[in-house]
């Protein structure tokens, strides 16, 4: 979606290596989120950020860390990739509900398909 | 914590027919938002329709409408005049009105097949 980009779009990595996924937004939204999508599980929240240097854990945060040094960038790091982290990763941005109803939901990036071999 | 349940892992419909996808949720809050997202094979997440819990009127967007039953905590999606392009994974999602950093909680999804 325009205004939010994820990189890379695909990645294959080896077990035990560190991996960093990048989410970049141009919307100046305060809130950013990382989700993973797996068959039979829907989307599950990994970590989220509510401001620069303000982050918190989601429901599946083990093995992941995040950083947000500026408003537009939110990085997700797999410290030591495992096969169980093979997944599709989505970044999303949001603003608090306001006059613009479109902000009541999220805007998603195009996703990163990560394969750990 | 809120939970969202989609009890139909897969559904199918004939082109031009109507199909209803089910979603139930559990919450102790009185004010919240509900969403249906569509994910076609391209993987892009597309907002289909949203409902504010304080509104009694069911939301409608062209061929898509919802049946929102607040007391029953039910939020089903009806697709009328189904088209081949409606084939996708559909996710129901819940969002608090505030105090939770606006996190979305998703159901596990329903894969919709449209038969020509």
PDB file of N, CA and C in Angstrom, chain A residues 3-98:
ATOM      1  N   UNK A   3       2.554   4.469   1.059  1.00  0.00           N
ATOM      2  CA  UNK A   3       2.750   5.000   2.391  1.00  0.00           C
ATOM      3  C   UNK A   3       3.383   4.039   3.359  1.00  0.00           C
ATOM      4  N   UNK A   4       3.436   2.773   3.019  1.00  0.00           N
ATOM      5  CA  UNK A   4       4.103   1.795   3.873  1.00  0.00           C
ATOM      6  C   UNK A   4       4.772   0.748   2.998  1.00  0.00           C
ATOM      7  N   UNK A   5       6.021   0.525   3.226  1.00  0.00           N
ATOM      8  CA  UNK A   5       6.770  -0.460   2.455  1.00  0.00           C
ATOM      9  C   UNK A   5       7.533  -1.379   3.389  1.00  0.00           C
ATOM     10  N   UNK A   6       7.623  -2.636   2.981  1.00  0.00           N
ATOM     11  CA  UNK A   6       8.383  -3.629   3.723  1.00  0.00           C
ATOM     12  C   UNK A   6       9.511  -4.130   2.848  1.00  0.00           C
ATOM     13  N   UNK A   7      10.636  -4.421   3.483  1.00  0.00           N
ATOM     14  CA  UNK A   7      11.743  -5.005   2.752  1.00  0.00           C
ATOM     15  C   UNK A   7      12.483  -5.993   3.652  1.00  0.00           C
ATOM     16  N   UNK A   8      12.996  -7.098   3.052  1.00  0.00           N
ATOM     17  CA  UNK A   8      12.756  -7.507   1.670  1.00  0.00           C
ATOM     18  C   UNK A   8      11.371  -8.111   1.506  1.00  0.00           C
ATOM     19  N   UNK A   9      10.976  -8.423   0.307  1.00  0.00           N
ATOM     20  CA  UNK A   9       9.695  -9.066   0.058  1.00  0.00           C
ATOM     21  C   UNK A   9       9.799 -10.580   0.252  1.00  0.00           C
ATOM     22  N   UNK A  10      10.963 -11.121  -0.058  1.00  0.00           N
ATOM     23  CA  UNK A  10      11.221 -12.539   0.165  1.00  0.00           C
ATOM     24  C   UNK A  10      12.626 -12.680   0.734  1.00  0.00           C
ATOM     25  N   UNK A  11      12.781 -13.690   1.587  1.00  0.00           N
ATOM     26  CA  UNK A  11      14.126 -13.954   2.093  1.00  0.00           C
ATOM     27  C   UNK A  11      14.221 -15.408   2.520  1.00  0.00           C
ATOM     28  N   UNK A  12      15.343 -16.011   2.173  1.00  0.00           N
ATOM     29  CA  UNK A  12      15.675 -17.352   2.645  1.00  0.00           C
ATOM     30  C   UNK A  12      16.944 -17.225   3.475  1.00  0.00           C
ATOM     31  N   UNK A  13      16.909 -17.789   4.656  1.00  0.00           N
ATOM     32  CA  UNK A  13      18.053 -17.680   5.534  1.00  0.00           C
ATOM     33  C   UNK A  13      18.306 -19.026   6.207  1.00  0.00           C
ATOM     34  N   UNK A  14      19.472 -19.153   6.805  1.00  0.00           N
ATOM     35  CA  UNK A  14      19.818 -20.406   7.459  1.00  0.00           C
ATOM     36  C   UNK A  14      19.531 -20.342   8.955  1.00  0.00           C
ATOM     37  N   UNK A  15      19.235 -21.487   9.509  1.00  0.00           N
ATOM     38  CA  UNK A  15      19.005 -21.585  10.945  1.00  0.00           C
ATOM     39  C   UNK A  15      20.189 -21.033  11.711  1.00  0.00           C
ATOM     40  N   UNK A  16      19.884 -20.229  12.724  1.00  0.00           N
ATOM     41  CA  UNK A  16      20.924 -19.684  13.578  1.00  0.00           C
ATOM     42  C   UNK A  16      21.450 -18.324  13.177  1.00  0.00           C
ATOM     43  N   UNK A  17      21.073 -17.857  12.012  1.00  0.00           N
ATOM     44  CA  UNK A  17      21.559 -16.548  11.569  1.00  0.00           C
ATOM     45  C   UNK A  17      20.590 -15.452  12.015  1.00  0.00           C
ATOM     46  N   UNK A  18      21.097 -14.241  12.248  1.00  0.00           N
ATOM     47  CA  UNK A  18      20.204 -13.126  12.561  1.00  0.00           C
ATOM     48  C   UNK A  18      19.587 -12.572  11.279  1.00  0.00           C
ATOM     49  N   UNK A  19      18.353 -12.105  11.393  1.00  0.00           N
ATOM     50  CA  UNK A  19      17.636 -11.555  10.257  1.00  0.00           C
ATOM     51  C   UNK A  19      16.925 -10.281  10.701  1.00  0.00           C
ATOM     52  N   UNK A  20      16.986  -9.253   9.878  1.00  0.00           N
ATOM     53  CA  UNK A  20      16.268  -8.012  10.172  1.00  0.00           C
ATOM     54  C   UNK A  20      15.334  -7.676   9.024  1.00  0.00           C
ATOM     55  N   UNK A  21      14.081  -7.449   9.380  1.00  0.00           N
ATOM     56  CA  UNK A  21      13.070  -7.009   8.420  1.00  0.00           C
ATOM     57  C   UNK A  21      12.766  -5.543   8.676  1.00  0.00           C
ATOM     58  N   UNK A  22      12.539  -4.811   7.606  1.00  0.00           N
ATOM     59  CA  UNK A  22      12.340  -3.370   7.740  1.00  0.00           C
ATOM     60  C   UNK A  22      10.943  -2.974   7.305  1.00  0.00           C
ATOM     61  N   UNK A  23      10.373  -2.054   8.052  1.00  0.00           N
ATOM     62  CA  UNK A  23       9.092  -1.444   7.716  1.00  0.00           C
ATOM     63  C   UNK A  23       9.301   0.063   7.689  1.00  0.00           C
ATOM     64  N   UNK A  24       8.911   0.678   6.593  1.00  0.00           N
ATOM     65  CA  UNK A  24       9.088   2.115   6.417  1.00  0.00           C
ATOM     66  C   UNK A  24       7.752   2.746   6.060  1.00  0.00           C
ATOM     67  N   UNK A  25       7.400   3.836   6.763  1.00  0.00           N
ATOM     68  CA  UNK A  25       6.141   4.521   6.465  1.00  0.00           C
ATOM     69  C   UNK A  25       6.397   5.997   6.172  1.00  0.00           C
ATOM     70  N   UNK A  26       5.554   6.550   5.357  1.00  0.00           N
ATOM     71  CA  UNK A  26       5.639   7.975   5.034  1.00  0.00           C
ATOM     72  C   UNK A  26       4.398   8.726   5.508  1.00  0.00           C
ATOM     73  N   UNK A  27       3.600   8.073   6.366  1.00  0.00           N
ATOM     74  CA  UNK A  27       2.326   8.648   6.819  1.00  0.00           C
ATOM     75  C   UNK A  27       2.436   9.371   8.163  1.00  0.00           C
ATOM     76  N   UNK A  28       3.603   9.293   8.788  1.00  0.00           N
ATOM     77  CA  UNK A  28       3.808   9.941  10.089  1.00  0.00           C
ATOM     78  C   UNK A  28       2.863   9.402  11.159  1.00  0.00           C
ATOM     79  N   UNK A  29       2.477   8.110  11.017  1.00  0.00           N
ATOM     80  CA  UNK A  29       1.605   7.513  12.023  1.00  0.00           C
ATOM     81  C   UNK A  29       2.390   7.125  13.262  1.00  0.00           C
ATOM     82  N   UNK A  30       1.735   7.295  14.388  1.00  0.00           N
ATOM     83  CA  UNK A  30       2.389   7.025  15.656  1.00  0.00           C
ATOM     84  C   UNK A  30       2.558   5.516  15.907  1.00  0.00           C
ATOM     85  N   UNK A  31       1.556   4.733  15.534  1.00  0.00           N
ATOM     86  CA  UNK A  31       1.523   3.323  15.900  1.00  0.00           C
ATOM     87  C   UNK A  31       1.995   2.439  14.737  1.00  0.00           C
ATOM     88  N   UNK A  32       2.875   1.508  15.068  1.00  0.00           N
ATOM     89  CA  UNK A  32       3.342   0.535  14.093  1.00  0.00           C
ATOM     90  C   UNK A  32       3.340  -0.847  14.734  1.00  0.00           C
ATOM     91  N   UNK A  33       3.105  -1.872  13.912  1.00  0.00           N
ATOM     92  CA  UNK A  33       2.909  -3.223  14.417  1.00  0.00           C
ATOM     93  C   UNK A  33       3.618  -4.225  13.510  1.00  0.00           C
ATOM     94  N   UNK A  34       4.077  -5.294  14.120  1.00  0.00           N
ATOM     95  CA  UNK A  34       4.560  -6.443  13.360  1.00  0.00           C
ATOM     96  C   UNK A  34       3.681  -7.652  13.693  1.00  0.00           C
ATOM     97  N   UNK A  35       3.176  -8.289  12.645  1.00  0.00           N
ATOM     98  CA  UNK A  35       2.400  -9.508  12.775  1.00  0.00           C
ATOM     99  C   UNK A  35       3.079 -10.621  11.975  1.00  0.00           C
ATOM    100  N   UNK A  36       2.815 -11.846  12.383  1.00  0.00           N
ATOM    101  CA  UNK A  36       3.167 -12.988  11.555  1.00  0.00           C
ATOM    102  C   UNK A  36       1.895 -13.733  11.179  1.00  0.00           C
ATOM    103  N   UNK A  37       1.892 -14.271   9.963  1.00  0.00           N
ATOM    104  CA  UNK A  37       0.735 -15.013   9.477  1.00  0.00           C
ATOM    105  C   UNK A  37       1.135 -16.442   9.176  1.00  0.00           C
ATOM    106  N   UNK A  38       0.436 -17.368   9.787  1.00  0.00           N
ATOM    107  CA  UNK A  38       0.687 -18.789   9.580  1.00  0.00           C
ATOM    108  C   UNK A  38      -0.641 -19.490   9.324  1.00  0.00           C
ATOM    109  N   UNK A  39      -0.645 -20.498   8.467  1.00  0.00           N
ATOM    110  CA  UNK A  39      -1.888 -21.230   8.187  1.00  0.00           C
ATOM    111  C   UNK A  39      -2.520 -21.767   9.467  1.00  0.00           C
ATOM    112  N   UNK A  40      -3.815 -21.538   9.615  1.00  0.00           N
ATOM    113  CA  UNK A  40      -4.523 -22.032  10.786  1.00  0.00           C
ATOM    114  C   UNK A  40      -4.400 -21.151  12.013  1.00  0.00           C
ATOM    115  N   UNK A  41      -3.640 -20.074  11.894  1.00  0.00           N
ATOM    116  CA  UNK A  41      -3.450 -19.183  13.045  1.00  0.00           C
ATOM    117  C   UNK A  41      -3.859 -17.748  12.765  1.00  0.00           C
ATOM    118  N   UNK A  42      -4.153 -17.407  11.552  1.00  0.00           N
ATOM    119  CA  UNK A  42      -4.470 -16.019  11.254  1.00  0.00           C
ATOM    120  C   UNK A  42      -3.234 -15.145  11.413  1.00  0.00           C
ATOM    121  N   UNK A  43      -3.445 -13.909  11.824  1.00  0.00           N
ATOM    122  CA  UNK A  43      -2.340 -12.999  12.077  1.00  0.00           C
ATOM    123  C   UNK A  43      -2.185 -12.840  13.585  1.00  0.00           C
ATOM    124  N   UNK A  44      -0.963 -12.975  14.022  1.00  0.00           N
ATOM    125  CA  UNK A  44      -0.676 -12.846  15.443  1.00  0.00           C
ATOM    126  C   UNK A  44       0.350 -11.749  15.672  1.00  0.00           C
ATOM    127  N   UNK A  45       0.119 -10.958  16.705  1.00  0.00           N
ATOM    128  CA  UNK A  45       0.942  -9.789  16.985  1.00  0.00           C
ATOM    129  C   UNK A  45       2.261 -10.196  17.622  1.00  0.00           C
ATOM    130  N   UNK A  46       3.350  -9.700  17.067  1.00  0.00           N
ATOM    131  CA  UNK A  46       4.686 -10.000  17.583  1.00  0.00           C
ATOM    132  C   UNK A  46       5.138  -8.891  18.530  1.00  0.00           C
ATOM    133  N   UNK A  47       5.244  -7.705  17.998  1.00  0.00           N
ATOM    134  CA  UNK A  47       5.618  -6.515  18.762  1.00  0.00           C
ATOM    135  C   UNK A  47       4.895  -5.324  18.166  1.00  0.00           C
ATOM    136  N   UNK A  48       4.813  -4.264  18.934  1.00  0.00           N
ATOM    137  CA  UNK A  48       4.255  -3.039  18.396  1.00  0.00           C
ATOM    138  C   UNK A  48       4.972  -1.841  19.003  1.00  0.00           C
ATOM    139  N   UNK A  49       4.748  -0.687  18.374  1.00  0.00           N
ATOM    140  CA  UNK A  49       5.377   0.548  18.835  1.00  0.00           C
ATOM    141  C   UNK A  49       4.327   1.647  18.894  1.00  0.00           C
ATOM    142  N   UNK A  50       4.379   2.417  19.949  1.00  0.00           N
ATOM    143  CA  UNK A  50       3.442   3.532  20.105  1.00  0.00           C
ATOM    144  C   UNK A  50       4.159   4.874  20.093  1.00  0.00           C
ATOM    145  N   UNK A  51       5.393   4.862  19.616  1.00  0.00           N
ATOM    146  CA  UNK A  51       6.166   6.084  19.478  1.00  0.00           C
ATOM    147  C   UNK A  51       7.636   5.747  19.331  1.00  0.00           C
ATOM    148  N   UNK A  52       8.419   6.772  19.011  1.00  0.00           N
ATOM    149  CA  UNK A  52       9.857   6.549  18.868  1.00  0.00           C
ATOM    150  C   UNK A  52      10.423   6.014  20.182  1.00  0.00           C
ATOM    151  N   UNK A  53      11.126   4.907  20.073  1.00  0.00           N
ATOM    152  CA  UNK A  53      11.753   4.208  21.194  1.00  0.00           C
ATOM    153  C   UNK A  53      10.750   3.633  22.187  1.00  0.00           C
ATOM    154  N   UNK A  54       9.474   3.668  21.870  1.00  0.00           N
ATOM    155  CA  UNK A  54       8.444   3.079  22.726  1.00  0.00           C
ATOM    156  C   UNK A  54       7.885   1.836  22.052  1.00  0.00           C
ATOM    157  N   UNK A  55       8.229   0.681  22.614  1.00  0.00           N
ATOM    158  CA  UNK A  55       7.777  -0.574  22.030  1.00  0.00           C
ATOM    159  C   UNK A  55       7.273  -1.499  23.131  1.00  0.00           C
ATOM    160  N   UNK A  56       6.515  -2.501  22.716  1.00  0.00           N
ATOM    161  CA  UNK A  56       6.012  -3.470  23.676  1.00  0.00           C
ATOM    162  C   UNK A  56       5.775  -4.797  22.976  1.00  0.00           C
ATOM    163  N   UNK A  57       5.670  -5.858  23.783  1.00  0.00           N
ATOM    164  CA  UNK A  57       5.522  -7.200  23.246  1.00  0.00           C
ATOM    165  C   UNK A  57       4.076  -7.498  22.891  1.00  0.00           C
ATOM    166  N   UNK A  58       3.936  -8.352  21.874  1.00  0.00           N
ATOM    167  CA  UNK A  58       2.643  -8.905  21.549  1.00  0.00           C
ATOM    168  C   UNK A  58       2.545 -10.320  22.074  1.00  0.00           C
ATOM    169  N   UNK A  59       1.676 -11.122  21.468  1.00  0.00           N
ATOM    170  CA  UNK A  59       1.416 -12.464  21.989  1.00  0.00           C
ATOM    171  C   UNK A  59       2.458 -13.497  21.590  1.00  0.00           C
ATOM    172  N   UNK A  60       3.265 -13.239  20.562  1.00  0.00           N
ATOM    173  CA  UNK A  60       4.246 -14.221  20.109  1.00  0.00           C
ATOM    174  C   UNK A  60       5.609 -13.567  19.948  1.00  0.00           C
ATOM    175  N   UNK A  61       6.119 -12.962  20.993  1.00  0.00           N
ATOM    176  CA  UNK A  61       7.327 -12.145  20.911  1.00  0.00           C
ATOM    177  C   UNK A  61       8.630 -12.914  21.146  1.00  0.00           C
ATOM    178  N   UNK A  62       8.564 -14.138  21.650  1.00  0.00           N
ATOM    179  CA  UNK A  62       9.790 -14.876  21.943  1.00  0.00           C
ATOM    180  C   UNK A  62      10.615 -15.080  20.686  1.00  0.00           C
ATOM    181  N   UNK A  63      11.911 -14.734  20.772  1.00  0.00           N
ATOM    182  CA  UNK A  63      12.813 -14.908  19.647  1.00  0.00           C
ATOM    183  C   UNK A  63      12.872 -13.707  18.723  1.00  0.00           C
ATOM    184  N   UNK A  64      12.124 -12.670  19.055  1.00  0.00           N
ATOM    185  CA  UNK A  64      12.078 -11.465  18.233  1.00  0.00           C
ATOM    186  C   UNK A  64      12.405 -10.230  19.070  1.00  0.00           C
ATOM    187  N   UNK A  65      13.028  -9.256  18.424  1.00  0.00           N
ATOM    188  CA  UNK A  65      13.207  -7.950  19.036  1.00  0.00           C
ATOM    189  C   UNK A  65      12.891  -6.882  17.998  1.00  0.00           C
ATOM    190  N   UNK A  66      12.619  -5.681  18.474  1.00  0.00           N
ATOM    191  CA  UNK A  66      12.268  -4.592  17.567  1.00  0.00           C
ATOM    192  C   UNK A  66      13.008  -3.328  17.981  1.00  0.00           C
ATOM    193  N   UNK A  67      13.069  -2.408  17.040  1.00  0.00           N
ATOM    194  CA  UNK A  67      13.620  -1.093  17.353  1.00  0.00           C
ATOM    195  C   UNK A  67      12.920  -0.047  16.508  1.00  0.00           C
ATOM    196  N   UNK A  68      12.769   1.123  17.112  1.00  0.00           N
ATOM    197  CA  UNK A  68      12.160   2.234  16.397  1.00  0.00           C
ATOM    198  C   UNK A  68      12.902   3.502  16.811  1.00  0.00           C
ATOM    199  N   UNK A  69      13.884   3.873  16.014  1.00  0.00           N
ATOM    200  CA  UNK A  69      14.723   5.029  16.329  1.00  0.00           C
ATOM    201  C   UNK A  69      14.172   6.312  15.709  1.00  0.00           C
ATOM    202  N   UNK A  70      13.266   6.178  14.763  1.00  0.00           N
ATOM    203  CA  UNK A  70      12.597   7.332  14.184  1.00  0.00           C
ATOM    204  C   UNK A  70      11.189   6.941  13.758  1.00  0.00           C
ATOM    205  N   UNK A  71      10.344   7.915  13.602  1.00  0.00           N
ATOM    206  CA  UNK A  71       8.919   7.662  13.374  1.00  0.00           C
ATOM    207  C   UNK A  71       8.678   6.757  12.181  1.00  0.00           C
ATOM    208  N   UNK A  72       9.433   6.932  11.125  1.00  0.00           N
ATOM    209  CA  UNK A  72       9.124   6.245   9.884  1.00  0.00           C
ATOM    210  C   UNK A  72       9.614   4.813   9.786  1.00  0.00           C
ATOM    211  N   UNK A  73      10.508   4.380  10.658  1.00  0.00           N
ATOM    212  CA  UNK A  73      11.091   3.046  10.524  1.00  0.00           C
ATOM    213  C   UNK A  73      10.858   2.178  11.753  1.00  0.00           C
ATOM    214  N   UNK A  74      10.461   0.936  11.502  1.00  0.00           N
ATOM    215  CA  UNK A  74      10.235  -0.036  12.570  1.00  0.00           C
ATOM    216  C   UNK A  74      10.884  -1.336  12.121  1.00  0.00           C
ATOM    217  N   UNK A  75      11.917  -1.749  12.836  1.00  0.00           N
ATOM    218  CA  UNK A  75      12.694  -2.918  12.456  1.00  0.00           C
ATOM    219  C   UNK A  75      12.334  -4.117  13.325  1.00  0.00           C
ATOM    220  N   UNK A  76      12.225  -5.264  12.686  1.00  0.00           N
ATOM    221  CA  UNK A  76      12.000  -6.527  13.393  1.00  0.00           C
ATOM    222  C   UNK A  76      13.226  -7.403  13.195  1.00  0.00           C
ATOM    223  N   UNK A  77      13.800  -7.873  14.292  1.00  0.00           N
ATOM    224  CA  UNK A  77      14.996  -8.714  14.233  1.00  0.00           C
ATOM    225  C   UNK A  77      14.717 -10.080  14.821  1.00  0.00           C
ATOM    226  N   UNK A  78      15.068 -11.095  14.067  1.00  0.00           N
ATOM    227  CA  UNK A  78      15.095 -12.463  14.563  1.00  0.00           C
ATOM    228  C   UNK A  78      16.525 -12.705  15.007  1.00  0.00           C
ATOM    229  N   UNK A  79      16.699 -12.845  16.279  1.00  0.00           N
ATOM    230  CA  UNK A  79      18.055 -12.855  16.820  1.00  0.00           C
ATOM    231  C   UNK A  79      18.855 -14.069  16.360  1.00  0.00           C
ATOM    232  N   UNK A  80      18.205 -15.207  16.292  1.00  0.00           N
ATOM    233  CA  UNK A  80      18.823 -16.441  15.812  1.00  0.00           C
ATOM    234  C   UNK A  80      17.708 -17.257  15.168  1.00  0.00           C
ATOM    235  N   UNK A  81      17.584 -17.149  13.864  1.00  0.00           N
ATOM    236  CA  UNK A  81      16.417 -17.691  13.165  1.00  0.00           C
ATOM    237  C   UNK A  81      16.276 -19.201  13.370  1.00  0.00           C
ATOM    238  N   UNK A  82      15.035 -19.615  13.554  1.00  0.00           N
ATOM    239  CA  UNK A  82      14.711 -21.037  13.668  1.00  0.00           C
ATOM    240  C   UNK A  82      13.651 -21.393  12.627  1.00  0.00           C
ATOM    241  N   UNK A  83      13.514 -22.676  12.346  1.00  0.00           N
ATOM    242  CA  UNK A  83      12.553 -23.100  11.326  1.00  0.00           C
ATOM    243  C   UNK A  83      11.125 -22.719  11.712  1.00  0.00           C
ATOM    244  N   UNK A  84      10.842 -22.623  13.007  1.00  0.00           N
ATOM    245  CA  UNK A  84       9.496 -22.255  13.453  1.00  0.00           C
ATOM    246  C   UNK A  84       9.169 -20.791  13.148  1.00  0.00           C
ATOM    247  N   UNK A  85      10.171 -20.040  12.755  1.00  0.00           N
ATOM    248  CA  UNK A  85       9.948 -18.646  12.391  1.00  0.00           C
ATOM    249  C   UNK A  85       9.748 -18.463  10.888  1.00  0.00           C
ATOM    250  N   UNK A  86       9.718 -19.555  10.158  1.00  0.00           N
ATOM    251  CA  UNK A  86       9.308 -19.497   8.769  1.00  0.00           C
ATOM    252  C   UNK A  86       7.854 -19.042   8.722  1.00  0.00           C
ATOM    253  N   UNK A  87       7.593 -17.944   8.041  1.00  0.00           N
ATOM    254  CA  UNK A  87       6.276 -17.341   8.098  1.00  0.00           C
ATOM    255  C   UNK A  87       6.204 -16.180   7.111  1.00  0.00           C
ATOM    256  N   UNK A  88       5.021 -15.598   7.020  1.00  0.00           N
ATOM    257  CA  UNK A  88       4.859 -14.331   6.319  1.00  0.00           C
ATOM    258  C   UNK A  88       4.697 -13.245   7.378  1.00  0.00           C
ATOM    259  N   UNK A  89       5.500 -12.205   7.261  1.00  0.00           N
ATOM    260  CA  UNK A  89       5.514 -11.139   8.250  1.00  0.00           C
ATOM    261  C   UNK A  89       4.903  -9.870   7.656  1.00  0.00           C
ATOM    262  N   UNK A  90       3.961  -9.323   8.400  1.00  0.00           N
ATOM    263  CA  UNK A  90       3.301  -8.090   7.980  1.00  0.00           C
ATOM    264  C   UNK A  90       3.597  -6.969   8.957  1.00  0.00           C
ATOM    265  N   UNK A  91       3.856  -5.821   8.382  1.00  0.00           N
ATOM    266  CA  UNK A  91       3.932  -4.589   9.150  1.00  0.00           C
ATOM    267  C   UNK A  91       2.634  -3.831   8.915  1.00  0.00           C
ATOM    268  N   UNK A  92       2.192  -3.086   9.918  1.00  0.00           N
ATOM    269  CA  UNK A  92       0.986  -2.277   9.778  1.00  0.00           C
ATOM    270  C   UNK A  92       1.177  -0.971  10.529  1.00  0.00           C
ATOM    271  N   UNK A  93       0.456   0.046  10.074  1.00  0.00           N
ATOM    272  CA  UNK A  93       0.488   1.349  10.728  1.00  0.00           C
ATOM    273  C   UNK A  93      -0.938   1.771  11.058  1.00  0.00           C
ATOM    274  N   UNK A  94      -1.045   2.628  12.052  1.00  0.00           N
ATOM    275  CA  UNK A  94      -2.366   3.060  12.480  1.00  0.00           C
ATOM    276  C   UNK A  94      -2.266   4.389  13.194  1.00  0.00           C
ATOM    277  N   UNK A  95      -3.345   5.124  13.132  1.00  0.00           N
ATOM    278  CA  UNK A  95      -3.496   6.306  13.958  1.00  0.00           C
ATOM    279  C   UNK A  95      -4.710   6.121  14.845  1.00  0.00           C
ATOM    280  N   UNK A  96      -4.785   6.835  15.950  1.00  0.00           N
ATOM    281  CA  UNK A  96      -5.974   6.743  16.791  1.00  0.00           C
ATOM    282  C   UNK A  96      -7.196   7.206  16.015  1.00  0.00           C
ATOM    283  N   UNK A  97      -8.351   6.672  16.361  1.00  0.00           N
ATOM    284  CA  UNK A  97      -9.568   7.112  15.668  1.00  0.00           C
ATOM    285  C   UNK A  97      -9.723   8.621  15.758  1.00  0.00           C
ATOM    286  N   UNK A  98     -10.074   9.185  14.663  1.00  0.00           N
ATOM    287  CA  UNK A  98     -10.281  10.631  14.620  1.00  0.00           C
ATOM    288  C   UNK A  98     -11.409  10.943  13.691  1.00  0.00           C
TER     289      UNK A  98
END
